[in-house]
């Protein structure tokens, strides 16, 4: 697929994750939010949109020149999820979503690089379980159980949200652009903290198993791009 077609698909995938993240933030019961968050990945799998955390799992099955799509996918996911976040914060539900996002962002900003890397690694293992199960399980019920169980378990385990999900959180964080009280430039300083430098995305790149190996991709490039586009 041409990069010009991948970018709109990536934008759509990021927006879907943003929709799921918005529902998650607005739930007082974590389990309910984790289950409803799955609507994003269900839509992505059905429509075959390009989600970074799903596509990078299969990096070793592709020629190196096709790895050029991963930065494009990542940027598209970032922009799509950011759009969903900022639209949400314009509504009457914005204050409640922002308050929930701030609590999660504070915890992530206080974490260590190693912790974020390992959590990102485990995060994408569960994403791979969900995506691969949807692709290969023969029965319809099994396909959707793979998504709902895989995604719900990693959220309930505390491994965090996907790359797109982090966009929603950080846009609503205490220094994020979704916070009207943030000073100009505060969101950029927040975005280059630990999770946005290397920890989360770099862990996700090798975290997706590929048949017979491990999904290896250039995590540093994605993280560098993440800090630029924050």
Short mmCIF file of C-alpha atoms in Angstrom, two decimals:
data_model
loop_
_atom_site.label_atom_id
_atom_site.label_comp_id
_atom_site.label_asym_id
_atom_site.label_seq_id
_atom_site.Cartn_x
_atom_site.Cartn_y
_atom_site.Cartn_z
CA UNK A 1 0.00 0.00 0.00
CA UNK A 2 1.26 3.48 -0.87
CA UNK A 3 2.27 5.78 1.96
CA UNK A 4 -0.32 8.31 0.77
CA UNK A 5 -3.00 5.72 1.51
CA UNK A 6 -1.41 4.53 4.75
CA UNK A 7 -1.55 7.98 6.36
CA UNK A 8 -5.37 8.39 6.16
CA UNK A 9 -5.76 4.81 7.42
CA UNK A 10 -3.40 5.58 10.30
CA UNK A 11 -5.33 8.75 11.14
CA UNK A 12 -8.53 6.71 11.27
CA UNK A 13 -6.89 4.10 13.51
CA UNK A 14 -5.66 6.76 15.92
CA UNK A 15 -9.11 8.34 16.01
CA UNK A 16 -10.66 4.94 16.82
CA UNK A 17 -8.25 4.45 19.71
CA UNK A 18 -9.10 7.97 20.84
CA UNK A 19 -12.79 7.05 20.90
CA UNK A 20 -12.04 3.98 22.99
CA UNK A 21 -9.80 5.99 25.29
CA UNK A 22 -12.51 8.61 25.78
CA UNK A 23 -14.96 5.94 26.93
CA UNK A 24 -12.31 4.48 29.23
CA UNK A 25 -11.62 7.83 30.90
CA UNK A 26 -15.30 8.48 31.56
CA UNK A 27 -15.93 5.24 33.46
CA UNK A 28 -15.68 5.07 37.25
CA UNK A 29 -15.28 1.29 37.14
CA UNK A 30 -11.94 0.30 35.58
CA UNK A 31 -13.14 -3.09 34.32
CA UNK A 32 -16.06 -1.52 32.47
CA UNK A 33 -13.74 1.05 30.92
CA UNK A 34 -11.26 -1.65 29.88
CA UNK A 35 -13.96 -3.66 28.12
CA UNK A 36 -15.43 -0.64 26.36
CA UNK A 37 -11.96 0.50 25.28
CA UNK A 38 -11.95 -2.54 22.96
CA UNK A 39 -14.38 -0.80 20.59
CA UNK A 40 -11.39 0.99 19.11
CA UNK A 41 -9.43 -2.14 18.20
CA UNK A 42 -12.56 -3.96 17.02
CA UNK A 43 -13.23 -1.18 14.52
CA UNK A 44 -9.60 -1.09 13.42
CA UNK A 45 -9.49 -4.84 12.79
CA UNK A 46 -12.81 -4.83 10.92
CA UNK A 47 -11.86 -1.87 8.72
CA UNK A 48 -8.18 -2.95 8.44
CA UNK A 49 -6.89 0.44 9.54
CA UNK A 50 -3.18 0.88 10.27
CA UNK A 51 -2.39 0.84 14.00
CA UNK A 52 1.28 1.02 14.98
CA UNK A 53 1.06 -1.37 17.91
CA UNK A 54 -0.60 -3.97 15.70
CA UNK A 55 1.43 -3.59 12.50
CA UNK A 56 4.87 -3.50 14.12
CA UNK A 57 4.29 -7.03 15.43
CA UNK A 58 4.81 -8.33 11.90
CA UNK A 59 7.92 -6.31 11.02
CA UNK A 60 10.17 -9.33 10.45
CA UNK A 61 7.75 -10.78 7.94
CA UNK A 62 8.26 -7.76 5.67
CA UNK A 63 11.22 -6.49 3.61
CA UNK A 64 13.23 -3.70 5.18
CA UNK A 65 12.02 -1.10 2.71
CA UNK A 66 8.48 -1.56 4.01
CA UNK A 67 9.63 -0.52 7.47
CA UNK A 68 9.37 3.03 6.14
CA UNK A 69 5.64 2.75 6.73
CA UNK A 70 6.04 2.51 10.51
CA UNK A 71 6.93 6.18 11.16
CA UNK A 72 4.04 7.20 8.90
CA UNK A 73 1.65 4.91 10.79
CA UNK A 74 2.91 6.19 14.12
CA UNK A 75 2.49 9.85 13.11
CA UNK A 76 -0.99 9.17 11.75
CA UNK A 77 -2.00 7.41 14.96
CA UNK A 78 -0.68 10.34 16.97
CA UNK A 79 -2.61 12.92 14.98
CA UNK A 80 -5.82 10.89 14.88
CA UNK A 81 -5.87 10.20 18.60
CA UNK A 82 -4.95 13.82 19.30
CA UNK A 83 -7.91 14.97 17.22
CA UNK A 84 -10.28 12.74 19.18
CA UNK A 85 -8.82 14.01 22.46
CA UNK A 86 -9.15 17.69 21.62
CA UNK A 87 -12.70 17.25 20.34
CA UNK A 88 -13.63 15.49 23.58
CA UNK A 89 -12.18 18.29 25.69
CA UNK A 90 -14.42 20.80 23.89
CA UNK A 91 -17.54 19.12 25.24
CA UNK A 92 -19.26 19.11 28.63
CA UNK A 93 -17.54 15.78 29.31
CA UNK A 94 -14.14 17.41 28.94
CA UNK A 95 -13.56 18.31 32.62
CA UNK A 96 -14.31 14.76 33.83
CA UNK A 97 -12.13 13.18 31.14
CA UNK A 98 -9.33 15.65 31.83
CA UNK A 99 -9.40 14.92 35.56
CA UNK A 100 -9.13 11.18 34.92
CA UNK A 101 -6.33 11.71 32.39
CA UNK A 102 -4.35 13.86 34.80
CA UNK A 103 -4.22 11.12 37.43
CA UNK A 104 -2.91 8.60 34.91
CA UNK A 105 -0.37 11.01 33.44
CA UNK A 106 1.05 11.85 36.86
CA UNK A 107 1.70 8.17 37.51
CA UNK A 108 3.44 7.71 34.15
CA UNK A 109 5.59 10.81 34.54
CA UNK A 110 6.82 9.50 37.89
CA UNK A 111 7.83 6.14 36.42
CA UNK A 112 11.34 5.06 35.38
CA UNK A 113 12.65 4.44 31.89
CA UNK A 114 13.18 0.73 32.55
CA UNK A 115 9.69 0.33 33.98
CA UNK A 116 8.10 2.04 30.97
CA UNK A 117 10.14 -0.08 28.57
CA UNK A 118 9.13 -3.36 30.22
CA UNK A 119 5.49 -2.30 30.49
CA UNK A 120 5.51 -1.33 26.82
CA UNK A 121 6.97 -4.75 25.99
CA UNK A 122 4.18 -6.56 27.82
CA UNK A 123 1.59 -4.18 26.40
CA UNK A 124 2.34 -5.15 22.83
CA UNK A 125 2.41 -8.87 23.62
CA UNK A 126 -1.26 -8.54 24.56
CA UNK A 127 -1.96 -6.43 21.48
CA UNK A 128 -0.37 -9.16 19.36
CA UNK A 129 -2.51 -11.81 21.05
CA UNK A 130 -5.60 -9.78 20.19
CA UNK A 131 -4.64 -9.00 16.57
CA UNK A 132 -3.24 -12.44 15.73
CA UNK A 133 -6.23 -14.12 17.32
CA UNK A 134 -8.58 -11.99 15.22
CA UNK A 135 -6.65 -12.89 12.06
CA UNK A 136 -6.23 -16.62 12.59
CA UNK A 137 -9.03 -17.97 14.81
CA UNK A 138 -11.55 -19.75 12.56
CA UNK A 139 -14.70 -18.95 14.55
CA UNK A 140 -16.23 -15.49 14.80
CA UNK A 141 -16.68 -15.79 18.57
CA UNK A 142 -12.99 -16.64 18.99
CA UNK A 143 -11.92 -13.66 16.90
CA UNK A 144 -13.75 -11.17 19.07
CA UNK A 145 -12.88 -12.92 22.33
CA UNK A 146 -9.20 -12.55 21.37
CA UNK A 147 -9.67 -8.80 21.10
CA UNK A 148 -11.78 -8.31 24.19
CA UNK A 149 -9.77 -10.64 26.43
CA UNK A 150 -6.35 -9.52 25.18
CA UNK A 151 -7.03 -5.79 25.48
CA UNK A 152 -9.03 -6.00 28.72
CA UNK A 153 -6.32 -8.05 30.43
CA UNK A 154 -3.47 -5.70 29.56
CA UNK A 155 -5.41 -2.65 30.73
CA UNK A 156 -6.47 -4.34 33.97
CA UNK A 157 -2.89 -5.52 34.50
CA UNK A 158 -1.70 -1.92 34.57
CA UNK A 159 0.56 -2.20 31.51
CA UNK A 160 -0.96 1.00 30.22
CA UNK A 161 -2.65 1.99 26.98
CA UNK A 162 -1.40 1.82 23.43
CA UNK A 163 0.56 4.58 21.72
CA UNK A 164 -2.64 6.20 20.52
CA UNK A 165 -4.14 5.88 23.97
CA UNK A 166 -1.22 7.77 25.47
CA UNK A 167 -1.97 10.69 23.16
CA UNK A 168 -5.43 11.02 24.66
CA UNK A 169 -4.00 10.91 28.18
CA UNK A 170 -1.25 13.43 27.59
CA UNK A 171 -3.49 15.88 25.76
CA UNK A 172 -5.64 15.93 28.87
CA UNK A 173 -2.76 15.88 31.35
CA UNK A 174 -1.91 18.71 33.73
CA UNK A 175 0.35 20.40 31.16
CA UNK A 176 -1.39 19.13 28.02
CA UNK A 177 -2.93 21.31 25.30
CA UNK A 178 -6.35 19.98 26.31
CA UNK A 179 -5.95 21.73 29.66
CA UNK A 180 -6.99 25.39 29.36
CA UNK A 181 -4.91 26.23 32.42
CA UNK A 182 -1.64 25.06 30.89
CA UNK A 183 0.90 27.71 30.02
CA UNK A 184 2.09 27.95 26.39
CA UNK A 185 4.75 25.33 25.75
CA UNK A 186 3.92 23.29 28.86
CA UNK A 187 2.48 20.44 26.82
CA UNK A 188 5.73 20.13 24.87
CA UNK A 189 7.79 19.88 28.04
CA UNK A 190 5.46 17.22 29.36
CA UNK A 191 5.55 15.23 26.13
CA UNK A 192 9.32 14.79 26.16
CA UNK A 193 9.30 13.26 29.62
CA UNK A 194 10.06 9.62 30.21
CA UNK A 195 7.17 7.95 28.42
CA UNK A 196 7.51 10.12 25.34
CA UNK A 197 11.28 9.77 25.00
CA UNK A 198 11.92 6.06 24.67
CA UNK A 199 10.29 3.91 27.31
CA UNK A 200 6.80 3.10 26.08
CA UNK A 201 7.16 2.97 22.27
CA UNK A 202 10.60 1.36 22.34
CA UNK A 203 9.22 -1.41 24.51
CA UNK A 204 6.31 -1.96 22.17
CA UNK A 205 8.50 -2.45 19.11
CA UNK A 206 10.14 -5.70 20.35
CA UNK A 207 7.07 -6.64 22.36
CA UNK A 208 5.06 -8.06 19.47
CA UNK A 209 6.05 -11.66 18.76
CA UNK A 210 6.35 -12.60 15.10
CA UNK A 211 5.99 -16.24 14.00
CA UNK A 212 9.37 -17.72 14.83
CA UNK A 213 10.89 -14.54 16.25
CA UNK A 214 10.35 -11.18 17.87
CA UNK A 215 8.96 -8.07 16.22
CA UNK A 216 11.97 -5.80 15.99
CA UNK A 217 11.64 -2.24 14.75
CA UNK A 218 13.48 1.02 15.20
CA UNK A 219 11.86 2.22 18.42
CA UNK A 220 14.17 5.20 18.74
CA UNK A 221 12.92 6.70 15.48
CA UNK A 222 9.30 6.44 16.57
CA UNK A 223 10.03 7.96 19.96
CA UNK A 224 11.98 10.83 18.44
CA UNK A 225 9.08 11.54 16.10
CA UNK A 226 6.70 11.34 19.07
CA UNK A 227 8.52 14.11 20.92
CA UNK A 228 8.55 16.32 17.81
CA UNK A 229 4.85 15.99 17.08
CA UNK A 230 3.74 16.32 20.71
#
